[in-house]
XYZ file of C-alpha atoms in Angstrom:
617
model
C -37.641 -13.127 72.093
C -36.619 -15.259 75.041
C -38.505 -17.797 77.722
C -36.590 -18.223 81.015
C -37.142 -20.772 83.093
C -37.988 -20.366 87.388
C -38.338 -22.037 91.230
C -41.124 -19.801 91.415
C -45.141 -20.639 92.379
C -47.088 -19.573 89.468
C -49.380 -15.963 91.314
C -45.998 -14.772 92.207
C -44.476 -14.903 88.860
C -48.400 -13.154 88.054
C -47.988 -10.703 89.914
C -45.483 -9.880 87.740
C -46.429 -10.013 84.686
C -46.202 -7.046 82.240
C -47.386 -6.289 78.474
C -44.746 -8.616 76.395
C -44.741 -10.935 79.466
C -46.418 -14.361 80.313
C -46.969 -17.849 81.253
C -45.736 -20.359 78.618
C -45.904 -23.197 81.212
C -46.779 -24.693 84.611
C -44.548 -27.160 85.191
C -44.558 -27.744 89.232
C -46.405 -26.235 92.521
C -43.087 -24.164 92.360
C -42.067 -24.659 88.392
C -42.530 -22.147 85.709
C -41.801 -20.745 82.377
C -41.785 -16.874 81.725
C -41.860 -16.314 77.515
C -42.600 -13.309 75.724
C -39.588 -9.774 74.647
C -36.576 -10.020 76.377
C -36.857 -6.824 77.574
C -39.856 -7.613 79.440
C -39.019 -11.612 80.715
C -35.521 -10.276 81.678
C -37.710 -7.585 84.466
C -40.254 -10.093 85.746
C -36.227 -12.612 85.797
C -34.297 -9.558 87.491
C -37.257 -9.423 90.583
C -37.752 -12.974 91.332
C -33.308 -13.033 91.182
C -33.623 -10.834 93.367
C -35.912 -12.784 95.831
C -33.239 -14.741 95.754
C -34.588 -17.366 93.145
C -33.470 -19.941 90.623
C -33.585 -18.894 87.152
C -31.979 -20.541 84.492
C -32.790 -19.507 80.415
C -33.852 -22.156 78.024
C -32.090 -22.201 74.704
C -35.226 -22.498 72.170
C -35.078 -20.593 68.902
C -38.078 -18.377 69.785
C -40.900 -17.087 72.780
C -43.109 -19.724 71.780
C -46.530 -19.524 73.746
C -46.951 -15.442 74.356
C -47.212 -13.082 71.540
C -44.020 -13.903 69.240
C -45.936 -16.655 67.900
C -49.099 -13.728 67.123
C -47.304 -14.602 63.003
C -47.788 -17.713 62.759
C -51.209 -18.610 64.431
C -53.935 -17.960 60.889
C -51.034 -19.213 58.165
C -51.316 -22.535 60.888
C -55.041 -22.367 61.712
C -55.044 -22.788 57.376
C -52.721 -25.367 57.729
C -54.872 -27.872 60.540
C -58.223 -27.109 57.940
C -56.557 -29.386 56.030
C -55.654 -32.424 57.939
C -58.473 -34.837 59.136
C -59.090 -35.211 62.947
C -60.463 -39.101 64.512
C -61.299 -38.703 68.448
C -58.865 -40.771 70.614
C -58.897 -44.579 71.627
C -57.296 -43.976 74.623
C -57.910 -40.974 77.723
C -55.430 -38.427 76.374
C -55.372 -35.416 78.592
C -54.729 -31.177 77.365
C -51.442 -29.545 78.117
C -54.210 -26.856 77.406
C -56.542 -26.703 79.784
C -55.235 -29.858 82.397
C -58.329 -32.375 81.884
C -59.136 -35.459 80.341
C -59.665 -34.206 76.451
C -62.313 -34.881 73.771
C -63.769 -33.959 70.722
C -61.969 -30.598 71.327
C -59.162 -32.583 70.364
C -60.173 -32.706 66.897
C -60.701 -29.011 64.897
C -58.030 -27.109 64.411
C -58.807 -24.033 67.003
C -58.025 -26.275 69.408
C -53.941 -26.665 67.964
C -54.096 -23.113 67.690
C -54.341 -23.029 71.066
C -51.559 -24.915 72.440
C -49.031 -22.901 70.384
C -50.682 -19.554 71.618
C -51.531 -20.601 75.877
C -49.825 -21.600 78.527
C -48.947 -25.394 78.977
C -50.514 -26.851 82.512
C -48.618 -29.502 82.079
C -48.399 -29.753 85.824
C -53.160 -29.247 86.491
C -52.266 -33.058 83.717
C -50.524 -34.527 86.338
C -53.365 -33.638 89.215
C -55.786 -35.154 86.912
C -53.851 -38.418 86.564
C -52.840 -39.448 89.752
C -56.807 -38.397 90.451
C -57.537 -41.116 88.007
C -54.691 -43.508 89.720
C -52.503 -43.616 87.453
C -49.041 -44.234 89.233
C -46.031 -45.048 85.986
C -44.947 -42.095 83.917
C -43.829 -43.353 80.197
C -41.975 -40.378 78.688
C -41.493 -40.585 75.208
C -39.091 -38.135 74.084
C -35.337 -37.513 72.332
C -33.902 -37.205 76.615
C -35.620 -36.635 80.045
C -37.015 -33.888 81.000
C -40.283 -34.706 81.873
C -39.754 -38.073 83.782
C -37.624 -35.119 86.735
C -41.040 -33.314 87.323
C -42.998 -36.124 88.227
C -41.217 -36.852 91.565
C -39.485 -40.163 91.158
C -43.265 -42.374 89.485
C -41.670 -41.505 85.724
C -39.139 -43.269 82.970
C -37.502 -42.300 79.730
C -37.360 -44.367 76.534
C -33.672 -42.516 75.686
C -31.228 -40.776 77.963
C -29.262 -38.028 75.401
C -25.917 -39.157 77.086
C -26.685 -43.134 77.282
C -26.689 -45.739 73.714
C -31.083 -45.525 72.525
C -30.848 -50.321 73.118
C -29.310 -49.956 76.902
C -31.578 -46.907 77.185
C -34.410 -48.676 76.615
C -33.960 -51.087 77.870
C -33.179 -49.584 81.502
C -37.133 -47.850 81.139
C -38.302 -51.566 80.332
C -37.011 -53.145 83.439
C -38.137 -49.618 85.306
C -41.544 -50.228 84.109
C -41.558 -54.383 85.633
C -40.111 -53.655 89.007
C -42.941 -51.120 89.375
C -45.459 -53.613 87.952
C -46.288 -52.516 84.553
C -47.339 -56.330 82.549
C -43.772 -56.273 79.816
C -44.397 -58.686 77.269
C -40.801 -60.130 77.550
C -41.224 -62.570 74.520
C -42.008 -59.872 72.530
C -38.363 -57.900 73.549
C -36.369 -61.039 73.562
C -37.403 -63.514 70.543
C -37.134 -67.404 71.637
C -35.528 -66.611 75.263
C -36.904 -68.967 78.303
C -37.497 -67.802 81.506
C -35.013 -70.095 84.372
C -35.955 -70.084 88.866
C -33.518 -67.454 90.303
C -31.070 -69.510 93.308
C -33.220 -69.089 96.841
C -30.537 -68.061 98.260
C -28.541 -65.063 99.003
C -25.303 -64.298 96.824
C -22.430 -64.266 97.831
C -21.499 -61.608 95.364
C -17.793 -62.592 95.156
C -16.417 -61.495 92.088
C -14.613 -62.350 88.885
C -13.823 -59.398 86.300
C -10.234 -57.921 86.385
C -9.639 -54.457 86.808
C -7.745 -51.944 85.976
C -4.359 -52.542 87.327
C -5.068 -48.672 89.685
C -2.170 -46.193 88.521
C 0.748 -45.756 90.540
C 0.807 -41.886 91.155
C 3.172 -39.495 89.458
C 4.916 -38.332 92.647
C 5.008 -42.139 93.597
C 6.282 -42.748 90.517
C 9.152 -40.224 91.161
C 9.864 -41.283 94.591
C 10.811 -45.714 93.408
C 13.116 -44.189 90.880
C 14.802 -41.600 93.042
C 15.530 -44.490 95.328
C 15.697 -46.979 93.548
C 18.588 -44.881 91.885
C 20.312 -44.885 95.465
C 19.874 -48.261 96.258
C 22.114 -49.399 92.980
C 24.268 -46.199 94.286
C 24.012 -43.938 90.658
C 25.419 -40.793 90.844
C 25.956 -39.731 87.996
C 21.614 -40.392 87.055
C 20.325 -37.740 90.081
C 22.868 -34.856 88.994
C 24.719 -35.349 92.034
C 29.140 -35.913 92.337
C 29.566 -39.073 93.780
C 32.120 -37.139 96.326
C 31.189 -34.344 97.039
C 29.045 -34.604 101.333
C 25.761 -34.822 101.864
C 25.248 -30.852 102.181
C 26.351 -30.322 99.025
C 24.645 -32.880 97.942
C 21.245 -32.587 98.681
C 20.340 -29.117 96.674
C 21.042 -31.079 93.667
C 19.257 -33.873 95.106
C 16.067 -31.876 95.866
C 16.456 -30.348 92.538
C 16.395 -33.792 90.506
C 13.151 -35.240 92.888
C 10.909 -31.540 90.924
C 12.087 -31.559 88.393
C 11.081 -35.316 87.503
C 7.933 -33.983 89.117
C 6.991 -31.769 86.569
C 7.867 -34.256 84.283
C 5.178 -37.084 85.861
C 2.599 -34.164 84.968
C 4.065 -32.238 82.301
C 3.876 -36.838 80.737
C 0.116 -37.774 82.018
C -1.557 -34.714 79.970
C -0.291 -36.453 76.847
C -2.352 -38.993 74.400
C -2.446 -40.613 71.101
C -5.049 -41.074 68.242
C -6.249 -43.825 67.347
C -7.812 -46.485 65.434
C -10.110 -49.624 67.176
C -13.174 -52.133 65.023
C -16.045 -51.236 64.604
C -18.858 -54.184 64.408
C -20.122 -53.643 61.069
C -22.935 -51.365 60.360
C -24.132 -52.134 57.424
C -27.598 -53.168 56.686
C -31.575 -52.493 57.159
C -32.397 -50.022 58.423
C -31.438 -47.580 56.088
C -31.454 -44.426 55.713
C -34.658 -42.001 54.941
C -35.750 -38.497 53.553
C -33.696 -35.881 51.506
C -30.140 -35.791 51.672
C -27.606 -33.379 50.188
C -23.887 -34.846 48.887
C -22.495 -31.114 48.325
C -19.624 -31.183 45.713
C -17.658 -28.818 43.486
C -17.833 -27.017 40.618
C -17.888 -29.836 38.202
C -17.079 -33.338 40.817
C -20.782 -35.176 40.971
C -19.395 -36.935 44.083
C -21.368 -40.154 41.855
C -19.750 -42.932 44.119
C -21.429 -41.317 47.801
C -24.633 -41.087 46.603
C -24.740 -43.574 44.614
C -24.222 -45.403 49.013
C -27.077 -43.488 49.693
C -29.530 -43.968 46.691
C -28.639 -47.724 47.453
C -29.458 -47.298 51.188
C -32.218 -45.322 50.399
C -32.356 -42.142 50.453
C -33.247 -39.607 47.802
C -30.698 -37.277 47.498
C -29.647 -33.993 45.643
C -26.369 -33.359 44.889
C -26.044 -29.684 44.194
C -23.038 -27.814 45.348
C -23.058 -24.683 48.085
C -23.975 -22.215 45.025
C -27.071 -23.696 45.469
C -28.242 -25.043 48.570
C -32.048 -23.857 50.031
C -34.061 -24.488 51.699
C -35.975 -27.281 52.488
C -37.000 -30.412 54.011
C -33.231 -32.324 54.227
C -32.412 -35.110 56.414
C -28.085 -34.948 56.291
C -25.364 -33.346 54.296
C -22.326 -34.937 52.966
C -19.270 -32.604 52.381
C -16.791 -34.207 49.208
C -15.110 -30.244 49.159
C -12.095 -29.141 51.264
C -11.260 -26.987 54.081
C -12.053 -23.878 52.218
C -15.302 -24.490 51.105
C -16.098 -26.370 54.463
C -15.729 -23.608 55.755
C -17.713 -21.979 53.325
C -20.294 -24.320 52.852
C -20.655 -24.393 57.682
C -21.466 -20.503 56.973
C -24.186 -21.195 53.615
C -26.042 -23.454 55.270
C -26.872 -21.680 58.418
C -27.674 -18.880 56.512
C -30.240 -20.695 54.300
C -31.598 -22.138 57.391
C -30.797 -26.058 57.310
C -30.332 -28.028 60.705
C -29.653 -31.456 59.116
C -26.058 -32.627 60.610
C -23.578 -31.840 58.241
C -21.362 -35.422 57.561
C -17.557 -34.042 56.326
C -16.500 -36.912 54.391
C -12.663 -37.499 52.381
C -9.876 -39.636 51.858
C -7.195 -40.889 52.774
C -6.881 -37.945 55.424
C -6.067 -40.369 58.711
C -3.527 -43.437 59.358
C -5.278 -46.032 60.400
C -2.972 -49.443 59.233
C 0.333 -48.595 58.497
C 0.190 -48.850 54.695
C -1.740 -45.426 54.742
C -1.555 -42.961 51.839
C -2.408 -39.758 53.535
C -3.670 -36.807 51.649
C -2.696 -33.721 54.482
C -4.956 -31.404 52.297
C -7.811 -34.230 52.893
C -5.935 -34.169 57.056
C -6.505 -30.546 57.222
C -11.043 -31.028 57.192
C -10.703 -33.382 60.003
C -9.436 -30.419 61.776
C -11.913 -28.596 60.726
C -14.580 -30.750 61.454
C -13.640 -31.128 64.349
C -13.591 -27.103 65.323
C -16.794 -27.661 63.767
C -18.797 -29.995 66.186
C -17.703 -27.500 69.242
C -19.322 -24.682 67.590
C -22.189 -26.283 66.526
C -22.820 -29.294 67.499
C -26.297 -29.815 66.918
C -26.337 -29.484 63.552
C -22.731 -32.110 63.226
C -22.939 -34.892 62.541
C -19.036 -36.158 61.989
C -16.157 -37.430 60.208
C -16.095 -40.146 57.500
C -12.843 -40.885 55.683
C -13.169 -43.187 52.497
C -9.786 -44.478 51.098
C -9.318 -44.302 47.577
C -11.345 -46.841 45.822
C -14.099 -47.041 47.247
C -17.052 -49.807 46.520
C -20.597 -51.294 47.251
C -19.151 -52.699 50.605
C -17.934 -49.915 51.180
C -20.387 -47.141 49.970
C -23.047 -49.788 52.149
C -20.743 -49.885 55.818
C -21.388 -45.768 54.862
C -24.552 -45.211 54.544
C -24.319 -48.050 57.439
C -23.338 -44.639 60.063
C -24.381 -41.939 57.948
C -27.947 -43.756 59.342
C -26.230 -44.288 62.772
C -25.956 -47.350 63.498
C -22.643 -46.609 64.738
C -23.406 -44.154 67.876
C -19.339 -42.686 66.381
C -18.903 -39.174 65.242
C -15.265 -39.951 63.724
C -15.130 -42.908 60.961
C -12.627 -44.434 59.205
C -13.106 -46.730 56.331
C -10.889 -49.361 54.211
C -12.335 -52.517 52.447
C -11.145 -54.863 55.745
C -13.555 -53.402 57.684
C -15.071 -49.789 59.778
C -13.174 -47.879 62.964
C -13.192 -45.405 65.316
C -11.485 -42.476 66.970
C -9.990 -42.819 69.948
C -7.935 -40.995 72.516
C -5.390 -42.925 74.661
C -3.629 -41.898 77.315
C 0.680 -42.419 75.736
C 3.028 -43.388 76.473
C 5.697 -41.490 77.880
C 9.412 -42.366 76.122
C 11.960 -41.504 77.472
C 14.530 -38.377 78.295
C 16.670 -38.489 75.285
C 17.008 -34.550 75.253
C 19.817 -34.428 77.568
C 22.294 -36.731 75.507
C 21.539 -35.327 72.027
C 23.268 -33.425 70.790
C 23.675 -30.458 67.487
C 25.599 -30.154 65.173
C 25.589 -28.651 62.060
C 22.607 -25.608 61.337
C 19.783 -25.045 62.117
C 16.684 -22.993 60.045
C 14.221 -21.625 62.722
C 10.990 -20.507 59.997
C 9.380 -17.767 62.559
C 11.782 -17.901 64.451
C 11.293 -14.263 65.809
C 8.285 -14.685 68.098
C 7.960 -16.451 71.069
C 8.394 -20.028 70.302
C 9.967 -19.943 67.165
C 12.979 -17.910 69.763
C 12.612 -20.471 72.043
C 12.794 -23.053 70.512
C 16.088 -20.916 69.372
C 17.746 -20.577 72.823
C 17.591 -24.631 73.279
C 19.171 -25.118 70.439
C 21.688 -23.143 71.395
C 22.900 -24.661 75.055
C 22.743 -28.306 73.078
C 25.920 -27.549 70.667
C 24.602 -26.326 66.872
C 26.717 -23.714 65.412
C 24.933 -21.235 62.873
C 20.859 -20.274 63.431
C 19.389 -19.296 61.080
C 15.887 -17.402 62.208
C 13.525 -16.287 59.011
C 10.029 -14.734 59.529
C 8.620 -11.950 56.852
C 10.693 -8.899 58.809
C 13.237 -9.918 59.561
C 15.253 -8.746 61.409
C 13.375 -5.587 61.437
C 11.096 -6.931 63.829
C 10.940 -5.908 67.334
C 12.810 -7.838 70.163
C 14.622 -9.480 67.490
C 18.158 -7.833 67.629
C 17.549 -8.877 71.709
C 17.513 -12.775 70.481
C 20.221 -12.335 68.244
C 22.308 -11.197 70.440
C 21.137 -13.559 73.812
C 21.799 -16.042 71.698
C 25.147 -15.439 70.184
C 26.301 -15.454 74.129
C 25.926 -19.596 73.333
C 28.379 -19.091 70.910
C 26.952 -19.798 68.141
C 26.442 -17.918 64.484
C 22.635 -15.959 64.764
C 21.309 -15.119 60.766
C 18.367 -13.028 60.700
C 16.485 -13.158 57.057
C 13.420 -11.837 55.943
C 11.696 -14.487 54.304
C 7.944 -16.251 53.714
C 7.866 -19.663 53.563
C 4.696 -19.172 51.418
C 6.891 -18.725 48.589
C 8.679 -21.507 47.687
C 11.114 -20.460 45.289
C 11.633 -17.858 47.928
C 12.765 -20.953 50.522
C 14.539 -22.983 48.321
C 16.737 -19.909 47.718
C 17.390 -19.671 51.179
C 18.396 -23.145 51.444
C 21.281 -23.317 49.661
C 22.632 -20.885 51.601
C 22.369 -23.055 55.120
C 26.164 -25.360 54.701
C 25.863 -28.410 57.131
C 21.623 -27.470 57.050
C 21.111 -30.626 60.414
C 17.514 -28.889 61.793
C 14.291 -27.721 60.652
C 12.394 -26.035 62.687
C 8.906 -25.048 61.131
C 7.331 -22.617 64.199
C 5.363 -20.176 61.839
C 1.904 -18.599 61.665
C -0.403 -15.962 61.980
C -3.193 -17.495 64.372
C -6.378 -16.824 64.057
C -9.651 -16.262 66.661
C -12.731 -16.176 64.214
C -14.932 -18.988 65.263
C -15.947 -20.928 61.628
C -19.931 -18.537 61.133
C -17.709 -15.109 61.766
C -13.934 -16.381 59.833
C -13.631 -14.448 56.433
C -11.822 -16.695 53.394
C -8.903 -13.908 53.587
C -8.979 -15.057 57.780
C -8.516 -18.027 56.702
C -5.909 -17.969 54.181
C -3.485 -15.725 55.989
C -4.085 -17.754 58.945
C -3.058 -20.881 57.448
C -0.361 -19.778 54.953
C 1.982 -19.269 56.411
C 1.561 -22.959 58.053
C 0.202 -25.061 55.407
C 2.296 -23.572 52.668
C 5.614 -23.568 54.130
C 5.153 -26.561 55.818
C 4.329 -27.639 51.074
C 7.545 -26.268 51.214
C 9.807 -26.893 53.389
C 8.587 -30.788 53.128
C 9.120 -30.735 49.300
C 12.038 -28.990 49.053
C 14.242 -30.547 51.625
C 12.379 -34.169 49.715
C 14.531 -32.676 46.440
C 17.338 -31.764 48.023
C 17.842 -35.666 49.893
C 19.584 -33.177 53.277
C 19.674 -35.248 55.492
C 18.136 -33.299 58.204
C 15.689 -33.641 61.289
C 12.596 -31.594 61.072
C 9.736 -31.227 63.220
C 6.582 -29.247 62.489
C 5.176 -27.143 65.034
C 1.992 -26.477 66.192
C 0.004 -24.066 69.338
C -3.056 -24.223 70.823
C -2.992 -28.117 70.319
C -3.615 -29.926 67.538
C -7.638 -30.134 68.290
C -7.884 -26.863 67.899
C -10.962 -25.153 70.112
C -14.628 -22.972 68.773
C -12.450 -19.769 67.908
C -9.550 -21.550 66.828
C -10.638 -23.165 63.148
C -7.988 -21.331 60.949
C -5.465 -23.124 62.862
C -6.724 -26.381 64.444
C -7.290 -26.482 59.894
C -3.327 -25.610 59.322
C -2.042 -28.507 62.606
C -4.545 -31.590 61.610
C -2.385 -30.694 57.566
C 0.978 -30.412 59.760
C 0.127 -34.695 60.911
C -1.368 -35.185 57.928
C 1.821 -35.087 56.591
C 3.806 -36.525 59.479
C 1.954 -39.830 58.449
C 2.606 -40.187 54.993
C 6.900 -38.354 55.955
C 7.031 -41.735 58.625
C 11.017 -39.155 58.989
C 9.016 -35.838 60.312
C 7.772 -35.725 63.287
C 5.203 -33.528 64.891
C 5.729 -31.727 67.604
C 2.215 -30.069 69.366
C 3.227 -27.538 71.620
């Protein structure tokens, strides 16, 4: 079924109702929700939209308060008959009737009606105002109902604010409306002080961040600095030529610098910042699943959760079944994590999923990085985008985890940090931060290539682009590899184009995921100086629809190829500069799960080998 909110009156909406659709809620004079069968709801929405009425589809799992609920009413009633009810000690306004309720709240039938009948929120609000209620406090995860009380309400929690700040703002909002607040309970040991009787001067003494200079301004400053120095070479012109001849070159120089400044503004860097201690009460509650590979035990992680108060079950993905679960902690590989996400969705477990790795990220110099664990972080960021409702986060542990590390782990899982990407080390915990990268000096213009260059995936679009650039730097030989070699469409034309630079070009059919084939290839390339790994098979499937074969196909050439090149070049002690290129962004998106994992693997490999470069294109 479906539920849609419409900005129309109840009478206007009821006049349009047919079979299979009902009024699920009346939230205000011009705010109604319809619910029921998909087609029937859409028919009402189409008529209202044709009249210019605003509509909004609700993100819900069922068509509540409609005939779609009939299948559970009898069983729900049986459950309620086993519950002991007592009359409320404070007045309660019913959402079923819209008036003050009494003994009927003690009836199982009332709560069955509550599931099925229209929510009379607007009537209840009118009743409260007749009782001279002037302030409303919403106890819920966000301010949805607060928006319906005409500015007279405050919400204890807000989805986009930290809980302590939201609660304090709610208390302040009630206080300024005249509601008495027990401030001694809020701030134990605090004391009241008198404010000055005169108006504040409103002088600010906070340090403000310096305004960033615009790209155009920075380019113009560099231009005039070079002019004042008389540095014709820096401006790309001949000092002896006339002004009319130099103007086009100067204009070209300025455009190129402006483009480069724009690109510099897009560059960001992943960093880590210490976060406060997160161990201590309150701890974990409910049942937590620790998911491990077959034959593994996850003993230290399970022990940390139990010490924090959780009931822990250590299971494999094949042993998952539906049931009440507070959280899921995965210790799986990247391939197994894909299957886990799909299994959790299939069995109906919507508890937050936390992926726990060991040595996946480099926080401080000296951290040992496992690129295969890094791949889990690339995939995890995509899972967070595709399934934000059941995503917990990523936590990286040291190889050896003691009791203090376990306490920090439990604290992050309990939500005491508000962080979803955390690295825990023996010295503390760090949260991931994305900061703007400082532009580096442009040294590419003066770089001259020599010897031979190897480009895997060299006959593709990215490989061809790199090959053209290398050909113009003075590289003597370029070896392009792909699975089909010279049979790849467009490869012959690319060879002809490169040879016009005076470069010797060879196209080789080679599967870079085959270690022996790569070793044979490297032995045939003399004076190898540059290696660019651009091979890859993009995958556009979301995590839920990704098959093991698709994941393997997408990550095989990128991951296995990079691992082979890294190992073989190190064994041969070749003095070559290596670039691992990634496409579609290092962090990936909701449609590139396998490629995001592969890119994170390359990132981890680059951290492990400082002499290895990583280029995101």
